[in-house]
Each structure stands twice: as structure tokens, then as C-alpha cells.
Amino acid sequence: MSWVAKTRINTPAVSGPRDKPGPAAVAGSSGNVRVSNGLKEFLWLISDSEQGRILDLGPVWQATVSFFIEKGFRVSTEDLLRAWKEFLASEEEDFRRAPVGNETPKVSPTMFADKFLDNALLYPAEHFHGVLAWDIFDYLDAQLLPKVMDRVYSMLRPGGAVLSLFHSRTPERFCRYRIADMQTFELLPASTVSVHARVFQNREILDIFGKFRSSKTFVGRDQVREGLFLK
Amino acid sequence: MTTISSGLKISGEISGTSDLYIDGETQGKIRLTNARVTVGPNGRVQADIEAREIIIEGSVQGNLKAGERVQLGAQSKLQGSVLTPRFAIEDGARLRGKVEMVRTGASQASSNTESAADAAKAKVMSASGKDE
């Protein structure tokens, strides 16, 4: 699948009644619903895949799973932020339970990141056609982020796409995301799983996706930047 | 219906025709192709489950294969793949694994389905490597 070679003349396989561009097609948000050009492009890019595989890095939602299943995709989910939080809590508990006087091994954020990834995001290389990363990169620790990026890149097929969101300021609320239709997703306020770590500048976004061969960004009226990255 | 109550721990293979309710701990393999398996809120299962209908309210580590449907409750936690014609997920359910839908009855015959657990075991290869 080639970003540039693919034209819009062909009807996308994942077309639906609401995929016609209209006045609302400009990326923006209203309440808890966000009209997303990034999502629309993402679906268009993966539409060629027969029995394609999608990885959702957020929590599992019936709406998202049904959306892709109905289009013939296989869906995997792995709530990375929650898994990371639980991993850290577990490590802290182990540390607390360690007998006093025992020589505790030296720990570092990089070691934690490596240990976490020993049991997370374990998929074969070039397994997925698309990855829904939502805004998790805004929340990952600095040591974990590049390792996750490497893993995501590895498990994505050539031509596969990553959809990601970047906040231009610290978000007021922690939200999770689920797909509503071809160009809309819902923001679902949730209890904070992870603290917003940073606001990425454009150059930084391009840097962390440096291995990817192509990128495209869409800025909504709410100044949330949607990024679409192609391997 | 057979019940494995809270506080009970069973290891091994379970098969038969009776519906099964698990609120205790179970390890091994569960194969009740014409029955319903329910994992209650206290249930902790480390097993592949094959049944007509599978309802999860507790915690399961294993692959699910259902002839009719799988349902994940709001407090459920599943690590493994799901192969079923119909799949219901309540908000709050947690899934780490893959979902694949099949036509009714087809899940019984499916043999080429990779599991998330298999995928999890697979070593992450380099970007230039191939898995298939």
C-alpha cells in the first residue's frame, strides 16, 4: 500500500454512509465527539487489507471492536497505559515487600521500561495493518516512549499506519477513545490512569516517528493534533 | 449446572455437557461445546475455554472459543484471544488479546486461528523479519 500511489478514485472497502466529506469533515470536536480527518484517512489507508489486523492501544470497547469486525478486520486490544500503571504498582509493591537489609538491586527508569516490555506489546513483526495509538504517546515516560515506538514500528506491516493524537496543552481531563463511525470518535472522560507527561512540538513528533516513511497531521479547532504515520 | 465455588481450586481438564459456573480457581482446559461456561466475579481461570456460550465476569487467562457467543462483563479481565460468532463487551471490561468473529458453528471447526497467547509468546522480531 503506497500513500502516494493510492488514489481516492477507488471506493474504499470500508466505506459507509457517513464517509462522504461534508461541512463537518474539518477536524474538530464538539462535546465528547470528535470529527476526525485522521481517522478517515487511517481507515482509507488500511481499507485495502483483506482480513487486516488492527491493534487498539486503548481499552476495549464494543463500538470499536464491532466497527472493525463488521469490516472484516481482526482486532487486538492492549490498554498500554493501564498495563504500565499496573506494572509500576506491582514493582513498587515488590520493592516494599523486600526484606529490610537485603541488598536491593539498582533500578532505573530504563530498566523498568525494558522489564515492562518483556511482557507487553508482544506480537510478531509486521503483524498489524493499523495501530490506534490515540494519545498514549503524550502520557508515556521519556524512557519508555522510544522503546514503545520501536516496538510499534516493528509490529507494523510495511504500508501500515499509526493514528495518534497529540495535545497542544495539558488536557483538562484524561479521556479514553472509541470509534463512533467512519470519521468520528468519542472522547470518554475517565479516571486518570496516567499523568500527562509532555506537550510535543511538531519537530518532536516527527522525531519520534523518525523511522516512518511518511506522516500527515491534522489540527482540530481544539488544537489537538492528529497524526497519521505510515511505515 | 455444575458450580466450582469460591475457595475451590481445580486443575486439569473439564469436559462434558452440563453448564458450568466457576467462582473459584481453575487451571487446565475447559471443553463444554454444547454448554455454557460462566466465570463469576470471584472466578480466576487459567485455561482455554471452548463452549457454546462463554460469559466472563471475573478473570481469565486463556483463549476463548464459543459456538454461539462470548460476553465480557464490566468487571471482567481477559488475557487471550476470542473466537466467536457474537461478542458482547460491557464498558469497563478489560481485554488483552485478539478478537475474531466467525460464522455460527464455524468456530468449532476453525483450526488455523492464531491466538493472542501464541502471539504473546512469539519473540518480537526485528523490523526486517517476517512472521508469516
Short mmCIF file of C-alpha atoms in Angstrom, two decimals:
data_model
loop_
_atom_site.label_atom_id
_atom_site.label_comp_id
_atom_site.label_asym_id
_atom_site.label_seq_id
_atom_site.Cartn_x
_atom_site.Cartn_y
_atom_site.Cartn_z
CA MET A 1 0.00 0.00 0.00
CA SER A 2 1.51 3.27 -1.01
CA TRP A 3 0.46 6.55 0.44
CA VAL A 4 1.12 8.48 -2.71
CA ALA A 5 0.14 5.83 -5.21
CA LYS A 6 -3.24 5.23 -3.71
CA THR A 7 -5.87 7.45 -5.23
CA ARG A 8 -9.28 8.28 -3.99
CA ILE A 9 -10.91 7.22 -7.25
CA ASN A 10 -11.47 3.74 -5.89
CA THR A 11 -14.26 3.35 -3.43
CA PRO A 12 -12.74 2.44 -0.11
CA ALA A 13 -13.62 -1.04 1.11
CA VAL A 14 -14.52 0.40 4.44
CA SER A 15 -16.89 2.95 3.02
CA GLY A 16 -20.08 3.67 4.85
CA PRO A 17 -22.98 6.03 4.75
CA ARG A 18 -21.16 8.71 6.70
CA ASP A 19 -17.85 8.79 4.93
CA LYS A 20 -18.72 11.50 2.48
CA PRO A 21 -16.82 14.65 3.24
CA GLY A 22 -19.05 17.49 4.19
CA PRO A 23 -19.01 20.62 6.24
CA ALA A 24 -18.27 18.60 9.33
CA ALA A 25 -15.30 16.88 7.75
CA VAL A 26 -12.92 19.51 9.06
CA ALA A 27 -11.17 18.07 12.06
CA GLY A 28 -12.75 19.45 15.15
CA SER A 29 -14.60 18.45 18.23
CA SER A 30 -17.96 19.04 19.71
CA GLY A 31 -18.60 17.94 23.27
CA ASN A 32 -17.44 14.37 23.59
CA VAL A 33 -17.43 13.66 19.89
CA ARG A 34 -14.58 14.48 17.59
CA VAL A 35 -14.85 14.59 13.84
CA SER A 36 -11.55 13.21 12.69
CA ASN A 37 -9.88 13.53 9.34
CA GLY A 38 -7.07 11.43 10.76
CA LEU A 39 -9.41 8.54 11.42
CA LYS A 40 -10.95 8.89 8.00
CA GLU A 41 -7.53 8.76 6.34
CA PHE A 42 -6.45 5.90 8.59
CA LEU A 43 -9.45 3.82 7.52
CA TRP A 44 -8.83 4.68 3.91
CA LEU A 45 -5.19 3.59 4.18
CA ILE A 46 -6.00 0.21 5.70
CA SER A 47 -9.02 -0.39 3.51
CA ASP A 48 -7.03 -2.49 1.02
CA SER A 49 -6.16 -5.11 3.60
CA GLU A 50 -8.21 -8.26 3.45
CA GLN A 51 -8.71 -9.66 6.92
CA GLY A 52 -6.46 -6.92 8.15
CA ARG A 53 -5.25 -6.75 11.70
CA ILE A 54 -5.80 -3.75 13.90
CA LEU A 55 -4.23 -3.07 17.28
CA ASP A 56 -6.04 -0.70 19.61
CA LEU A 57 -3.74 0.55 22.36
CA GLY A 58 -6.64 1.81 24.43
CA PRO A 59 -9.24 -0.11 26.42
CA VAL A 60 -11.59 -2.49 24.68
CA TRP A 61 -14.92 -1.05 23.57
CA GLN A 62 -17.79 -2.85 21.95
CA ALA A 63 -18.23 0.00 19.47
CA THR A 64 -14.65 -0.08 18.23
CA VAL A 65 -14.45 -3.86 18.05
CA SER A 66 -17.78 -4.12 16.23
CA PHE A 67 -16.80 -1.36 13.84
CA PHE A 68 -13.71 -3.21 12.63
CA ILE A 69 -15.13 -6.71 12.87
CA GLU A 70 -18.03 -5.72 10.61
CA LYS A 71 -15.47 -4.61 8.05
CA GLY A 72 -13.67 -7.92 8.21
CA PHE A 73 -10.74 -6.91 10.38
CA ARG A 74 -9.29 -8.81 13.28
CA VAL A 75 -8.91 -6.64 16.31
CA SER A 76 -6.39 -6.87 19.12
CA THR A 77 -6.51 -4.62 22.12
CA GLU A 78 -3.92 -3.84 24.72
CA ASP A 79 -4.53 -0.99 27.12
CA LEU A 80 -0.93 0.10 27.34
CA LEU A 81 -1.31 2.94 29.82
CA ARG A 82 -3.24 0.79 32.27
CA ALA A 83 -0.77 -2.05 31.85
CA TRP A 84 2.10 0.34 32.55
CA LYS A 85 0.38 1.70 35.63
CA GLU A 86 -0.25 -1.78 36.95
CA PHE A 87 3.32 -2.80 36.22
CA LEU A 88 4.70 0.15 38.19
CA ALA A 89 2.34 -0.54 41.07
CA SER A 90 3.45 -4.16 41.09
CA GLU A 91 7.13 -3.20 41.06
CA GLU A 92 6.55 -0.76 43.89
CA GLU A 93 4.79 -3.46 45.90
CA ASP A 94 7.66 -5.89 45.33
CA PHE A 95 10.12 -3.24 46.44
CA ARG A 96 8.08 -2.53 49.56
CA ARG A 97 7.88 -6.21 50.45
CA ALA A 98 11.59 -6.79 50.05
CA PRO A 99 13.09 -7.62 53.46
CA VAL A 100 14.88 -4.75 55.11
CA GLY A 101 18.60 -5.13 54.92
CA ASN A 102 18.56 -7.05 51.69
CA GLU A 103 20.68 -5.51 49.08
CA THR A 104 18.21 -4.05 46.64
CA PRO A 105 19.24 -4.10 43.01
CA LYS A 106 19.82 -0.75 41.41
CA VAL A 107 16.82 0.31 39.44
CA SER A 108 16.43 2.89 36.74
CA PRO A 109 13.55 4.10 34.57
CA THR A 110 15.19 2.41 31.59
CA MET A 111 15.28 -0.90 33.43
CA PHE A 112 11.61 -0.54 34.28
CA ALA A 113 10.81 0.19 30.64
CA ASP A 114 12.72 -2.88 29.47
CA LYS A 115 11.13 -5.10 32.08
CA PHE A 116 7.66 -3.83 31.21
CA LEU A 117 8.17 -4.54 27.54
CA ASP A 118 9.27 -8.08 28.33
CA ASN A 119 5.58 -8.78 28.84
CA ALA A 120 3.83 -6.09 26.82
CA LEU A 121 3.27 -5.48 23.13
CA LEU A 122 4.48 -8.96 22.30
CA TYR A 123 3.38 -9.50 18.75
CA PRO A 124 5.24 -10.86 15.77
CA ALA A 125 6.98 -8.43 13.47
CA GLU A 126 4.92 -6.92 10.67
CA HIS A 127 1.75 -8.29 12.19
CA PHE A 128 -0.62 -5.33 12.08
CA HIS A 129 -2.02 -3.23 9.27
CA GLY A 130 -3.01 -0.42 11.58
CA VAL A 131 -2.40 0.76 15.12
CA LEU A 132 -4.73 3.08 17.02
CA ALA A 133 -2.43 4.78 19.48
CA TRP A 134 -4.84 7.58 20.43
CA ASP A 135 -3.00 10.00 22.75
CA ILE A 136 -0.89 7.50 24.69
CA PHE A 137 2.43 8.92 23.49
CA ASP A 138 1.64 12.10 25.41
CA TYR A 139 1.48 10.03 28.57
CA LEU A 140 4.41 7.65 28.30
CA ASP A 141 7.57 8.14 30.33
CA ALA A 142 10.53 9.52 28.43
CA GLN A 143 12.42 6.24 28.82
CA LEU A 144 9.50 4.10 27.73
CA LEU A 145 8.40 6.15 24.75
CA PRO A 146 11.24 5.35 22.32
CA LYS A 147 11.10 1.66 23.20
CA VAL A 148 7.37 1.57 22.57
CA MET A 149 7.87 3.40 19.30
CA ASP A 150 10.41 0.79 18.22
CA ARG A 151 8.02 -1.99 19.12
CA VAL A 152 5.11 -0.36 17.31
CA TYR A 153 7.25 0.14 14.23
CA SER A 154 8.40 -3.46 14.34
CA MET A 155 4.95 -5.00 14.57
CA LEU A 156 3.51 -2.82 11.82
CA ARG A 157 3.50 -4.15 8.29
CA PRO A 158 5.17 -2.10 5.57
CA GLY A 159 2.49 0.32 4.45
CA GLY A 160 0.74 0.02 7.79
CA ALA A 161 -0.47 3.13 9.56
CA VAL A 162 -0.50 4.55 13.07
CA LEU A 163 -3.14 7.03 14.15
CA SER A 164 -2.09 9.16 17.09
CA LEU A 165 -3.27 12.29 18.85
CA PHE A 166 -1.12 14.99 20.43
CA HIS A 167 -2.43 17.65 22.77
CA SER A 168 -1.19 21.19 22.33
CA ARG A 169 -1.63 21.82 26.03
CA THR A 170 -2.20 19.67 29.07
CA PRO A 171 -5.70 18.26 28.66
CA GLU A 172 -8.27 19.19 31.27
CA ARG A 173 -9.37 15.62 31.65
CA PHE A 174 -8.00 12.21 30.99
CA CYS A 175 -10.03 10.61 28.23
CA ARG A 176 -10.28 7.29 26.51
CA TYR A 177 -11.42 6.97 22.90
CA ARG A 178 -13.70 4.80 20.87
CA ILE A 179 -14.83 4.88 17.30
CA ALA A 180 -18.32 6.11 16.54
CA ASP A 181 -18.26 5.95 12.75
CA MET A 182 -16.03 6.37 9.71
CA GLN A 183 -14.85 9.82 10.65
CA THR A 184 -15.89 10.29 14.23
CA PHE A 185 -14.63 9.08 17.53
CA GLU A 186 -15.91 9.63 21.03
CA LEU A 187 -13.92 11.05 23.93
CA LEU A 188 -14.87 9.30 27.13
CA PRO A 189 -13.76 11.07 30.30
CA ALA A 190 -12.19 8.51 32.59
CA SER A 191 -10.41 8.34 35.90
CA THR A 192 -6.79 9.29 35.38
CA VAL A 193 -4.75 6.25 34.51
CA SER A 194 -1.64 8.22 33.73
CA VAL A 195 -0.44 11.78 34.16
CA HIS A 196 0.05 13.84 31.03
CA ALA A 197 3.80 13.81 30.56
CA ARG A 198 4.52 16.38 27.91
CA VAL A 199 3.33 18.53 25.05
CA PHE A 200 5.09 17.61 21.85
CA GLN A 201 6.20 20.22 19.39
CA ASN A 202 5.84 19.42 15.70
CA ARG A 203 9.53 18.69 15.31
CA GLU A 204 9.45 16.31 18.26
CA ILE A 205 6.51 14.44 16.81
CA LEU A 206 8.38 13.97 13.56
CA ASP A 207 11.45 12.87 15.51
CA ILE A 208 9.72 10.15 17.50
CA PHE A 209 8.20 8.84 14.28
CA GLY A 210 11.51 9.26 12.51
CA LYS A 211 11.61 5.69 11.22
CA PHE A 212 8.28 6.04 9.47
CA ARG A 213 8.42 6.94 5.83
CA SER A 214 5.54 9.34 5.71
CA SER A 215 3.44 11.45 8.01
CA LYS A 216 0.44 13.66 7.85
CA THR A 217 -1.07 15.81 10.56
CA PHE A 218 -4.46 17.41 11.06
CA VAL A 219 -5.10 20.12 13.59
CA GLY A 220 -8.57 20.40 15.05
CA ARG A 221 -10.28 23.52 16.27
CA ASP A 222 -9.45 22.36 19.77
CA GLN A 223 -5.77 22.41 18.80
CA VAL A 224 -5.42 18.68 19.20
CA ARG A 225 -3.12 17.43 16.50
CA GLU A 226 -3.96 14.18 14.80
CA GLY A 227 -1.01 12.41 13.28
CA LEU A 228 -1.08 9.68 10.71
CA PHE A 229 2.20 7.85 10.21
CA LEU A 230 2.93 5.34 7.52
CA LYS A 231 5.58 2.65 7.69
CA MET B 1 -25.44 -26.66 36.33
CA THR B 2 -22.15 -27.55 37.95
CA THR B 3 -20.55 -24.98 40.22
CA ILE B 4 -16.95 -24.51 41.24
CA SER B 5 -17.44 -22.34 44.26
CA SER B 6 -15.27 -19.59 45.59
CA GLY B 7 -12.46 -21.07 47.63
CA LEU B 8 -12.24 -24.18 45.48
CA LYS B 9 -9.29 -24.80 43.20
CA ILE B 10 -9.32 -27.29 40.34
CA SER B 11 -6.54 -28.27 37.98
CA GLY B 12 -6.93 -30.44 34.91
CA GLU B 13 -9.30 -30.91 32.02
CA ILE B 14 -13.02 -30.35 32.34
CA SER B 15 -15.35 -31.71 29.68
CA GLY B 16 -19.00 -32.75 29.46
CA THR B 17 -22.44 -31.41 28.60
CA SER B 18 -23.52 -29.62 31.74
CA ASP B 19 -23.39 -25.86 32.15
CA LEU B 20 -20.55 -24.75 34.38
CA TYR B 21 -20.28 -21.83 36.79
CA ILE B 22 -16.79 -21.03 38.07
CA ASP B 23 -16.35 -18.75 41.03
CA GLY B 24 -13.19 -20.41 42.28
CA GLU B 25 -9.84 -21.07 40.66
CA THR B 26 -9.40 -23.31 37.66
CA GLN B 27 -6.34 -24.26 35.69
CA GLY B 28 -6.07 -26.51 32.68
CA LYS B 29 -8.58 -26.86 29.88
CA ILE B 30 -12.37 -26.50 29.73
CA ARG B 31 -14.28 -28.08 26.88
CA LEU B 32 -18.07 -27.98 27.07
CA THR B 33 -19.02 -27.47 23.46
CA ASN B 34 -22.78 -27.74 23.99
CA ALA B 35 -22.97 -25.92 27.26
CA ARG B 36 -22.49 -22.56 28.85
CA VAL B 37 -19.45 -21.61 30.90
CA THR B 38 -19.75 -18.68 33.26
CA VAL B 39 -16.79 -17.28 35.16
CA GLY B 40 -18.21 -15.46 38.16
CA PRO B 41 -16.84 -12.27 39.70
CA ASN B 42 -14.54 -14.22 42.00
CA GLY B 43 -13.54 -16.71 39.34
CA ARG B 44 -9.90 -16.98 38.36
CA VAL B 45 -9.31 -19.17 35.35
CA GLN B 46 -6.07 -20.08 33.65
CA ALA B 47 -7.36 -22.25 30.86
CA ASP B 48 -8.52 -22.29 27.29
CA ILE B 49 -12.30 -22.44 27.25
CA GLU B 50 -14.37 -23.97 24.48
CA ALA B 51 -18.13 -23.83 24.94
CA ARG B 52 -21.39 -22.93 23.26
CA GLU B 53 -21.63 -19.76 25.31
CA ILE B 54 -18.99 -18.12 27.48
CA ILE B 55 -19.75 -15.40 29.99
CA ILE B 56 -16.87 -13.76 31.86
CA GLU B 57 -17.36 -11.66 34.98
CA GLY B 58 -14.06 -12.50 36.64
CA SER B 59 -10.54 -13.07 35.38
CA VAL B 60 -9.47 -15.41 32.60
CA GLN B 61 -6.07 -16.09 31.13
CA GLY B 62 -6.57 -18.27 28.09
CA ASN B 63 -8.21 -18.42 24.71
CA LEU B 64 -11.98 -18.49 24.31
CA LYS B 65 -13.75 -20.34 21.54
CA ALA B 66 -17.54 -20.16 21.51
CA GLY B 67 -20.10 -21.73 19.20
CA GLU B 68 -22.65 -19.02 19.83
CA ARG B 69 -21.40 -16.07 21.84
CA VAL B 70 -18.92 -14.57 24.27
CA GLN B 71 -19.80 -11.90 26.77
CA LEU B 72 -17.35 -9.84 28.81
CA GLY B 73 -18.84 -8.22 31.90
CA ALA B 74 -17.91 -4.80 33.20
CA GLN B 75 -15.51 -6.18 35.80
CA SER B 76 -14.06 -8.90 33.63
CA LYS B 77 -10.43 -9.27 32.74
CA LEU B 78 -9.38 -11.45 29.84
CA GLN B 79 -5.93 -12.14 28.52
CA GLY B 80 -6.20 -14.26 25.42
CA SER B 81 -7.94 -14.49 22.10
CA VAL B 82 -11.66 -14.66 21.40
CA LEU B 83 -13.15 -16.64 18.55
CA THR B 84 -16.91 -16.39 18.37
CA PRO B 85 -19.82 -15.54 16.09
CA ARG B 86 -21.17 -12.95 18.54
CA PHE B 87 -19.28 -10.87 21.05
CA ALA B 88 -20.65 -8.53 23.69
CA ILE B 89 -18.40 -6.27 25.73
CA GLU B 90 -19.64 -4.19 28.62
CA ASP B 91 -17.92 -0.88 29.32
CA GLY B 92 -15.14 -1.43 31.81
CA ALA B 93 -14.23 -4.89 30.56
CA ARG B 94 -10.54 -5.43 30.04
CA LEU B 95 -9.15 -7.41 27.18
CA ARG B 96 -5.60 -8.03 26.22
CA GLY B 97 -5.76 -10.11 23.11
CA LYS B 98 -7.37 -10.62 19.79
CA VAL B 99 -10.98 -10.80 18.71
CA GLU B 100 -12.01 -12.71 15.66
CA MET B 101 -15.57 -13.24 14.58
CA VAL B 102 -16.69 -16.37 12.77
CA ARG B 103 -19.99 -17.60 11.43
CA THR B 104 -22.12 -19.60 13.84
CA GLY B 105 -20.63 -23.03 14.28
CA ALA B 106 -17.53 -22.14 12.33
CA SER B 107 -15.52 -21.52 15.47
CA GLN B 108 -15.77 -25.20 16.32
CA ALA B 109 -14.09 -26.11 13.07
CA SER B 110 -11.59 -23.33 12.88
CA SER B 111 -8.12 -24.69 13.18
CA ASN B 112 -5.95 -22.06 11.69
CA THR B 113 -6.62 -19.35 14.16
CA GLU B 114 -3.64 -17.89 15.82
CA SER B 115 -4.09 -16.96 19.41
CA ALA B 116 -3.08 -13.85 21.19
CA ALA B 117 -1.32 -16.07 23.67
CA ASP B 118 0.64 -17.57 20.82
CA ALA B 119 1.36 -14.11 19.60
CA ALA B 120 2.39 -13.11 23.07
CA LYS B 121 4.82 -15.97 23.23
CA ALA B 122 6.32 -15.05 19.91
CA LYS B 123 9.52 -13.19 20.11
CA VAL B 124 9.32 -9.75 18.70
CA MET B 125 11.38 -9.86 15.60
CA SER B 126 13.34 -7.15 14.07
CA ALA B 127 11.60 -4.79 11.72
CA SER B 128 13.06 -6.61 8.79
CA GLY B 129 11.97 -10.03 9.94
CA LYS B 130 8.89 -11.86 8.78
CA ASP B 131 6.38 -13.77 10.82
CA GLU B 132 4.40 -15.38 8.05
#
